[in-house]
Amino acid sequence: MKVERILSRAVPGEDPRGTLESYLREKGLRLTRQREAILEIFLAHPQHISVEDLYKRVRKADPGIGFATVYRTLKLLTQCGLAEERHFQGGRSRYEPAASEHHDHCICTVCGKIVEFENPTIEQLQDEAAEQLGFELTHHRMELYGICAECRQRPVRRRR
Amino acid sequence: MKVERILSRAVPGEDPRGTLESYLREKGLRLTRQREAILEIFLAHPQHISVEDLYKRVRKADPGIGFATVYRTLKLLTQCGLAEERHFQGGRSRYEPAASEHHDHCICTVCGKIVEFENPTIEQLQDEAAEQLGFELTHHRMELYGICAECRQRPVRRRR
DNA sequence: GTAGATGCAAAAGCTTTGCATGGGT
DNA sequence: ACCCATGCAAAGCTTTTGCATCTAC
C-alpha cells in the first residue's frame, strides 16, 4: 500500500498551467493576473487548503484580489479538472489539486493532520459491495478519523 | 454481508423515549411537548432526514413549533446518543436515528436513494490501513456513489 | 471595441443565538 | 416559584450574485 502522496502534483507530461490555458481558450474565457496567481498559490500549497486560507495567501501575494474571485476561480479549476472539492467534518469547503491517482484521507481528530493513502484492496471490495446493492459505482469517499502517532505521544496539541 | 438495515431502529430492550427521559432528568432538563413530537417524528422517519424536512413534518403535526427548536432538539438527541449527524455531498446536514450497529452508505447520484450497508471485511482493512499510517482509528466515513439498478433501467428520474 | 473578469457589497442559504415569554417540575 | 424551553427575529458564517468598472483578447 502506498501510504503518502508525493507532494508535487505535476502529472508527468502535462502542466497544470497549460491545462488551464487550454480550457480557457476552448471556452472563450480569459487568463487574468488573478487566475494565474490563484492557480500558482493553490498548486504550491501541499494539500486540502480551505478557501479562506487560500484567500489569505493570495491576498499576501496580491492584495487587490477579492474573496469572490477566489471562489470563482476555484470553481473554474474544479471544472477544468485541476482541483477537487472536499467536505471534511465541519462543513466548510476545502480544495486540493486534482491528483492523477485516486486516494482517500486519514484525519487526526486532535491536530487535524490529513494523510492521504490508497488501498486497492479496499477499492476492490467497495466495487463489489456496491454491485451487490445493485449500484454501478462511480466514485466514493472514505475518511478515516483517529489519533495520529504524534498526538498519542504528546496529547495536548492545538487543532491546525 | 448485510445489505439493508431493518427499518425499525428500536434497540431490543431499550426504548428511545426512555433514553431521552433519563438523559433529561440526569441533566436537569425538561421533557416538553415539542421534544416529544420531534423525537417521535424523527424516529418514525425511515432514514437520513434533513433538518428542513423534519421541520416541515413536525410543523404539520404541531404548527407552533419553530425552526430553532428543531435544531436545538436534534443537537440534544445527538448528545444523548439517539441521533447521528451526517454530511453527505452538498453540505446540508442530515440526521438519522443512531443505529445499534455501525453502517455505511451507498447513494444513487441520479435519484438520491440512500442504501445502508455494512461490510466487516472493509472495516477490518480500514483498521489495518490506519494502523499502518500510525493512526489509532476512532471512526470513519465511507460513502459509495453510483447509479442504482432502477435508475440504470429508467434513466430519467428526478432527484429526491 | 467587446465580452468576459474583477472587486465590492449585498444577498442568499443554513445554522445559531438573544431575549421576552411560556411552561415543566 | 424557579428555571429551563420556546418562538421569533436577528445575527453569524460560508458561499453566491448583481453591478459598475476594468481588462484581456
Short mmCIF file of C-alpha atoms (C1' of nucleotides) in Angstrom, two decimals:
data_model
loop_
_atom_site.label_atom_id
_atom_site.label_comp_id
_atom_site.label_asym_id
_atom_site.label_seq_id
_atom_site.Cartn_x
_atom_site.Cartn_y
_atom_site.Cartn_z
CA MET A 1 0.00 0.00 0.00
CA LYS A 2 1.23 3.43 -0.83
CA VAL A 3 0.77 5.49 2.26
CA GLU A 4 1.71 9.04 1.42
CA ARG A 5 1.36 11.03 -1.72
CA ILE A 6 4.19 12.68 -3.48
CA LEU A 7 3.74 16.35 -2.79
CA SER A 8 4.41 17.57 -6.27
CA ARG A 9 1.20 17.07 -8.16
CA ALA A 10 2.52 17.61 -11.62
CA VAL A 11 1.22 14.88 -13.86
CA PRO A 12 4.17 13.77 -15.96
CA GLY A 13 3.95 15.27 -19.41
CA GLU A 14 1.13 17.64 -18.50
CA ASP A 15 1.41 21.01 -16.84
CA PRO A 16 -1.50 22.50 -14.93
CA ARG A 17 -0.95 25.97 -16.27
CA GLY A 18 -1.25 24.61 -19.78
CA THR A 19 -4.39 22.72 -18.84
CA LEU A 20 -5.95 25.90 -17.56
CA GLU A 21 -4.92 27.88 -20.62
CA SER A 22 -6.38 25.30 -22.99
CA TYR A 23 -9.59 25.18 -21.03
CA LEU A 24 -9.93 28.93 -21.05
CA ARG A 25 -9.20 29.21 -24.75
CA GLU A 26 -11.67 26.48 -25.56
CA LYS A 27 -14.41 28.21 -23.60
CA GLY A 28 -13.56 31.68 -24.80
CA LEU A 29 -12.51 32.73 -21.32
CA ARG A 30 -9.51 34.78 -20.27
CA LEU A 31 -6.29 34.21 -18.44
CA THR A 32 -6.05 37.01 -15.92
CA ARG A 33 -3.43 38.09 -13.44
CA GLN A 34 -5.74 36.88 -10.65
CA ARG A 35 -6.29 33.45 -12.13
CA GLU A 36 -2.58 32.96 -12.60
CA ALA A 37 -1.88 33.98 -9.03
CA ILE A 38 -4.59 31.79 -7.57
CA LEU A 39 -3.55 28.76 -9.59
CA GLU A 40 0.08 29.18 -8.63
CA ILE A 41 -0.58 29.53 -4.93
CA PHE A 42 -3.15 26.77 -4.98
CA LEU A 43 -0.69 24.36 -6.57
CA ALA A 44 2.14 25.40 -4.27
CA HIS A 45 0.12 24.56 -1.20
CA PRO A 46 0.68 20.98 -0.12
CA GLN A 47 -2.90 19.88 0.36
CA HIS A 48 -6.52 20.43 1.32
CA ILE A 49 -6.49 24.17 1.54
CA SER A 50 -9.60 25.95 2.76
CA VAL A 51 -11.00 28.77 0.68
CA GLU A 52 -10.27 31.21 3.45
CA ASP A 53 -6.68 30.07 3.78
CA LEU A 54 -6.13 30.28 0.05
CA TYR A 55 -7.69 33.74 0.04
CA LYS A 56 -5.30 34.91 2.74
CA ARG A 57 -2.28 33.58 0.91
CA VAL A 58 -3.39 35.04 -2.37
CA ARG A 59 -4.01 38.38 -0.70
CA LYS A 60 -0.49 38.40 0.62
CA ALA A 61 0.82 37.98 -2.90
CA ASP A 62 -1.65 40.39 -4.50
CA PRO A 63 -3.65 42.45 -2.01
CA GLY A 64 -6.23 43.57 -4.51
CA ILE A 65 -7.81 40.17 -5.05
CA GLY A 66 -11.30 39.67 -3.65
CA PHE A 67 -12.93 36.73 -1.97
CA ALA A 68 -15.39 36.26 -4.78
CA THR A 69 -12.62 35.85 -7.31
CA VAL A 70 -11.05 33.11 -5.25
CA TYR A 71 -14.35 31.27 -5.08
CA ARG A 72 -14.98 31.77 -8.77
CA THR A 73 -11.51 30.63 -9.72
CA LEU A 74 -11.72 27.52 -7.56
CA LYS A 75 -14.94 26.57 -9.32
CA LEU A 76 -13.17 27.12 -12.59
CA LEU A 77 -10.22 24.97 -11.56
CA THR A 78 -12.64 22.28 -10.48
CA GLN A 79 -14.39 22.41 -13.83
CA CYS A 80 -11.20 22.01 -15.78
CA GLY A 81 -10.13 19.12 -13.60
CA LEU A 82 -7.26 20.82 -11.79
CA ALA A 83 -8.93 20.95 -8.39
CA GLU A 84 -11.20 18.77 -6.34
CA GLU A 85 -13.61 19.93 -3.69
CA ARG A 86 -13.73 18.16 -0.34
CA HIS A 87 -16.10 18.44 2.57
CA PHE A 88 -14.49 17.07 5.65
CA GLN A 89 -16.06 17.11 9.06
CA GLY A 90 -17.25 20.57 9.98
CA GLY A 91 -18.79 21.71 6.76
CA ARG A 92 -16.52 24.27 5.21
CA SER A 93 -15.10 23.50 1.82
CA ARG A 94 -11.54 22.59 1.15
CA TYR A 95 -9.90 22.14 -2.20
CA GLU A 96 -6.95 20.10 -3.26
CA PRO A 97 -5.07 19.81 -6.51
CA ALA A 98 -6.58 17.03 -8.56
CA ALA A 99 -4.43 14.00 -8.13
CA SER A 100 -3.54 11.81 -11.01
CA GLU A 101 -4.50 8.88 -8.84
CA HIS A 102 -7.44 8.44 -6.57
CA HIS A 103 -6.76 8.45 -2.86
CA ASP A 104 -8.56 8.61 0.44
CA HIS A 105 -7.91 10.50 3.65
CA CYS A 106 -6.91 9.72 7.18
CA ILE A 107 -7.51 12.60 9.54
CA CYS A 108 -6.21 13.18 13.05
CA THR A 109 -9.03 14.36 15.27
CA VAL A 110 -6.56 16.00 17.65
CA CYS A 111 -4.17 18.03 15.48
CA GLY A 112 -6.13 17.97 12.25
CA LYS A 113 -3.34 16.39 10.23
CA ILE A 114 -4.50 14.85 6.98
CA VAL A 115 -2.65 11.95 5.43
CA GLU A 116 -3.54 10.65 2.02
CA PHE A 117 -3.43 7.00 1.18
CA GLU A 118 -4.76 4.50 -1.22
CA ASN A 119 -5.65 0.90 -0.78
CA PRO A 120 -6.57 -1.07 -3.86
CA THR A 121 -7.91 -3.96 -1.83
CA ILE A 122 -10.47 -1.75 -0.16
CA GLU A 123 -11.35 -0.19 -3.51
CA GLN A 124 -11.98 -3.60 -4.94
CA LEU A 125 -14.25 -4.54 -2.04
CA GLN A 126 -16.14 -1.28 -2.41
CA ASP A 127 -16.85 -2.09 -6.01
CA GLU A 128 -18.12 -5.48 -5.02
CA ALA A 129 -20.23 -4.10 -2.20
CA ALA A 130 -21.87 -1.57 -4.50
CA GLU A 131 -22.51 -4.22 -7.09
CA GLN A 132 -24.27 -6.39 -4.56
CA LEU A 133 -26.52 -3.45 -3.75
CA GLY A 134 -27.37 -3.11 -7.42
CA PHE A 135 -25.28 0.02 -7.87
CA GLU A 136 -22.87 0.86 -10.59
CA LEU A 137 -20.19 2.67 -8.65
CA THR A 138 -18.97 5.99 -10.00
CA HIS A 139 -16.92 7.31 -7.11
CA HIS A 140 -16.62 7.16 -3.38
CA ARG A 141 -15.49 8.95 -0.32
CA MET A 142 -13.68 7.35 2.52
CA GLU A 143 -12.32 9.16 5.51
CA LEU A 144 -10.71 7.51 8.48
CA TYR A 145 -10.68 9.51 11.68
CA GLY A 146 -8.34 8.73 14.51
CA ILE A 147 -5.43 9.94 16.57
CA CYS A 148 -2.03 10.12 14.94
CA ALA A 149 1.13 8.69 16.47
CA GLU A 150 2.46 12.13 17.39
CA CYS A 151 -0.68 13.14 19.20
CA ARG A 152 -0.84 9.91 21.12
CA GLN A 153 2.63 10.60 22.49
CA ARG A 154 2.06 14.26 23.10
CA PRO A 155 -1.59 14.56 23.99
CA VAL A 156 -2.05 18.31 24.21
CA ARG A 157 -1.86 19.88 20.79
CA ARG A 158 -3.90 22.51 19.18
CA ARG A 159 -6.01 21.79 16.15
CA ARG A 160 -4.50 23.05 12.93
CA MET B 1 -22.73 -9.02 4.09
CA LYS B 2 -25.87 -7.46 5.42
CA VAL B 3 -27.07 -5.15 2.73
CA GLU B 4 -30.06 -3.30 4.11
CA ARG B 5 -30.90 -2.15 7.55
CA ILE B 6 -34.03 -3.14 9.31
CA LEU B 7 -36.12 0.00 9.27
CA SER B 8 -37.28 -0.20 12.85
CA ARG B 9 -34.46 1.21 14.88
CA ALA B 10 -35.62 0.09 18.29
CA VAL B 11 -32.73 -1.47 20.08
CA PRO B 12 -34.10 -4.58 21.76
CA GLY B 13 -34.65 -3.95 25.41
CA GLU B 14 -34.14 -0.20 25.18
CA ASP B 15 -36.67 2.41 24.19
CA PRO B 16 -35.58 5.78 22.77
CA ARG B 17 -38.19 7.73 24.64
CA GLY B 18 -36.88 6.30 27.90
CA THR B 19 -33.33 7.13 26.88
CA LEU B 20 -34.32 10.73 26.28
CA GLU B 21 -36.22 10.95 29.55
CA SER B 22 -33.30 9.61 31.54
CA TYR B 23 -30.91 11.97 29.84
CA LEU B 24 -33.12 14.95 30.53
CA ARG B 25 -33.65 14.02 34.16
CA GLU B 26 -29.95 13.49 34.67
CA LYS B 27 -29.15 16.90 33.25
CA GLY B 28 -31.99 18.70 34.96
CA LEU B 29 -33.69 19.38 31.63
CA ARG B 30 -37.35 19.08 30.75
CA LEU B 31 -39.50 16.89 28.59
CA THR B 32 -41.66 19.20 26.56
CA ARG B 33 -44.46 18.72 24.09
CA GLN B 34 -42.08 19.85 21.33
CA ARG B 35 -39.32 17.44 22.24
CA GLU B 36 -41.76 14.57 22.35
CA ALA B 37 -43.17 15.48 18.97
CA ILE B 38 -39.77 15.91 17.37
CA LEU B 39 -38.44 12.66 18.75
CA GLU B 40 -41.49 10.75 17.60
CA ILE B 41 -41.45 12.10 14.09
CA PHE B 42 -37.70 11.76 13.85
CA LEU B 43 -37.86 8.07 14.81
CA ALA B 44 -40.81 7.41 12.53
CA HIS B 45 -38.92 8.66 9.51
CA PRO B 46 -37.01 5.85 7.82
CA GLN B 47 -33.66 7.49 7.39
CA HIS B 48 -31.36 10.44 6.83
CA ILE B 49 -33.85 13.21 7.26
CA SER B 50 -32.77 16.77 6.61
CA VAL B 51 -33.44 19.39 9.23
CA GLU B 52 -35.77 21.17 6.88
CA ASP B 53 -37.73 18.05 6.08
CA LEU B 54 -38.06 17.20 9.74
CA TYR B 55 -39.16 20.74 10.45
CA LYS B 56 -41.89 20.51 7.82
CA ARG B 57 -43.18 17.23 9.17
CA VAL B 58 -43.11 18.44 12.72
CA ARG B 59 -44.94 21.60 11.70
CA LYS B 60 -47.68 19.54 10.15
CA ALA B 61 -48.20 17.75 13.42
CA ASP B 62 -47.83 20.85 15.58
CA PRO B 63 -47.79 24.12 13.66
CA GLY B 64 -46.46 26.19 16.52
CA ILE B 65 -43.00 24.62 16.57
CA GLY B 66 -40.14 26.80 15.39
CA PHE B 67 -37.06 26.03 13.35
CA ALA B 68 -34.75 26.79 16.21
CA THR B 69 -36.42 24.23 18.42
CA VAL B 70 -35.92 21.55 15.81
CA TYR B 71 -32.24 22.40 15.60
CA ARG B 72 -31.88 22.53 19.35
CA THR B 73 -33.68 19.25 19.82
CA LEU B 74 -31.60 17.49 17.18
CA LYS B 75 -28.47 18.59 18.98
CA LEU B 76 -29.98 17.24 22.16
CA LEU B 77 -30.83 13.91 20.55
CA THR B 78 -27.30 13.73 19.21
CA GLN B 79 -25.88 14.37 22.65
CA CYS B 80 -27.89 11.63 24.26
CA GLY B 81 -26.93 9.20 21.54
CA LEU B 82 -30.29 8.89 19.82
CA ALA B 83 -29.32 10.69 16.64
CA GLU B 84 -26.30 10.95 14.40
CA GLU B 85 -25.41 13.85 12.17
CA ARG B 86 -24.35 13.23 8.58
CA HIS B 87 -22.95 15.50 5.94
CA PHE B 88 -23.42 13.99 2.54
CA GLN B 89 -22.44 15.66 -0.69
CA GLY B 90 -23.92 19.13 -0.93
CA GLY B 91 -23.34 20.37 2.56
CA ARG B 92 -26.62 20.49 4.35
CA SER B 93 -26.99 18.44 7.48
CA ARG B 94 -29.00 15.33 7.73
CA TYR B 95 -29.75 13.31 10.82
CA GLU B 96 -30.53 9.69 11.28
CA PRO B 97 -31.56 7.65 14.29
CA ALA B 98 -28.48 6.24 15.93
CA ALA B 99 -28.13 2.69 14.83
CA SER B 100 -27.17 -0.03 17.21
CA GLU B 101 -24.64 -1.14 14.64
CA HIS B 102 -22.29 0.86 12.52
CA HIS B 103 -23.05 1.09 8.83
CA ASP B 104 -22.00 2.96 5.71
CA HIS B 105 -23.95 4.48 2.87
CA CYS B 106 -24.41 3.87 -0.81
CA ILE B 107 -26.02 6.78 -2.59
CA CYS B 108 -27.59 6.96 -6.02
CA THR B 109 -26.41 10.07 -7.82
CA VAL B 110 -29.50 10.08 -10.03
CA CYS B 111 -32.48 9.62 -7.71
CA GLY B 112 -30.76 10.28 -4.39
CA LYS B 113 -31.69 6.94 -2.89
CA ILE B 114 -29.57 6.00 0.11
CA VAL B 115 -28.97 2.38 0.99
CA GLU B 116 -27.22 1.42 4.19
CA PHE B 117 -24.84 -1.46 4.38
CA GLU B 118 -22.05 -2.84 6.39
CA ASN B 119 -19.03 -4.80 5.38
CA PRO B 120 -16.83 -6.18 8.12
CA THR B 121 -14.06 -7.05 5.71
CA ILE B 122 -13.71 -3.45 4.63
CA GLU B 123 -13.86 -2.32 8.25
CA GLN B 124 -11.04 -4.66 9.10
CA LEU B 125 -8.92 -3.35 6.24
CA GLN B 126 -9.63 0.22 7.28
CA ASP B 127 -8.31 -0.54 10.73
CA GLU B 128 -5.18 -2.00 9.25
CA ALA B 129 -4.70 0.88 6.85
CA ALA B 130 -4.99 3.42 9.66
CA GLU B 131 -2.57 1.46 11.77
CA GLN B 132 0.00 1.47 9.01
CA LEU B 133 -0.32 5.24 8.89
CA GLY B 134 0.33 5.41 12.62
CA PHE B 135 -3.26 6.23 13.49
CA GLU B 136 -5.44 4.79 16.15
CA LEU B 137 -8.76 4.69 14.38
CA THR B 138 -11.78 6.08 16.21
CA HIS B 139 -14.37 6.21 13.47
CA HIS B 140 -14.75 6.56 9.75
CA ARG B 141 -16.99 7.64 6.99
CA MET B 142 -17.47 5.78 3.78
CA GLU B 143 -19.89 6.74 1.08
CA LEU B 144 -20.19 4.98 -2.23
CA TYR B 145 -21.74 6.99 -5.04
CA GLY B 146 -23.19 5.37 -8.10
CA ILE B 147 -26.31 4.70 -10.10
CA CYS B 148 -28.86 2.31 -8.70
CA ALA B 149 -30.38 -0.53 -10.67
CA GLU B 150 -33.70 1.27 -11.05
CA CYS B 151 -32.12 4.39 -12.46
CA ARG B 152 -30.00 2.45 -14.89
CA GLN B 153 -33.15 0.93 -16.36
CA ARG B 154 -35.15 4.12 -16.31
CA PRO B 155 -32.63 6.86 -16.90
CA VAL B 156 -34.74 9.96 -16.44
CA ARG B 157 -35.71 10.38 -12.84
CA ARG B 158 -35.76 13.41 -10.67
CA ARG B 159 -33.55 13.68 -7.64
CA ARG B 160 -35.37 13.07 -4.38
"C1'" DG C 1 -14.02 47.69 -29.03
"C1'" DT C 2 -16.27 43.97 -26.86
"C1'" DA C 3 -17.28 40.33 -24.00
"C1'" DG C 4 -15.67 38.45 -20.07
"C1'" DA C 5 -13.47 39.26 -15.20
"C1'" DT C 6 -12.98 41.78 -11.08
"C1'" DG C 7 -13.98 43.97 -6.56
"C1'" DC C 8 -17.09 45.40 -3.66
"C1'" DA C 9 -21.12 44.91 -1.23
"C1'" DA C 10 -25.37 42.98 -0.87
"C1'" DA C 11 -27.91 38.75 -0.90
"C1'" DA C 12 -28.66 34.02 -0.13
"C1'" DG C 13 -28.54 29.63 2.30
"C1'" DC C 14 -28.07 27.23 6.54
"C1'" DT C 15 -27.44 27.34 11.48
"C1'" DT C 16 -27.02 29.59 15.97
"C1'" DT C 17 -28.10 32.99 19.46
"C1'" DG C 18 -30.51 36.76 22.26
"C1'" DC C 19 -34.43 37.86 24.50
"C1'" DA C 20 -39.01 38.24 26.28
"C1'" DT C 21 -42.49 34.99 27.21
"C1'" DG C 22 -44.37 30.47 28.19
"C1'" DG C 23 -44.42 26.10 30.70
"C1'" DG C 24 -42.40 21.70 33.37
"C1'" DT C 25 -41.24 20.22 37.65
"C1'" DA D 1 -41.76 29.94 42.00
"C1'" DC D 2 -37.87 28.75 39.61
"C1'" DC D 3 -35.52 27.89 35.61
"C1'" DC D 4 -35.47 25.80 31.50
"C1'" DA D 5 -37.54 25.83 26.79
"C1'" DT D 6 -39.76 28.13 23.20
"C1'" DG D 7 -40.73 31.20 19.21
"C1'" DC D 8 -39.45 34.80 16.87
"C1'" DA D 9 -36.23 37.62 14.81
"C1'" DA D 10 -31.74 38.99 14.45
"C1'" DA D 11 -27.10 37.69 13.90
"C1'" DG D 12 -23.28 34.55 12.18
"C1'" DC D 13 -20.90 32.02 8.67
"C1'" DT D 14 -19.86 30.49 4.38
"C1'" DT D 15 -20.78 30.94 -0.38
"C1'" DT D 16 -23.05 33.25 -4.35
"C1'" DT D 17 -24.73 37.08 -7.09
"C1'" DG D 18 -25.53 41.91 -9.04
"C1'" DC D 19 -23.46 45.64 -10.90
"C1'" DA D 20 -20.38 49.25 -12.26
"C1'" DT D 21 -15.78 49.24 -13.66
"C1'" DC D 22 -11.73 47.30 -15.61
"C1'" DT D 23 -9.05 44.46 -18.87
"C1'" DA D 24 -7.56 40.58 -21.85
"C1'" DC D 25 -8.16 39.46 -26.29
#
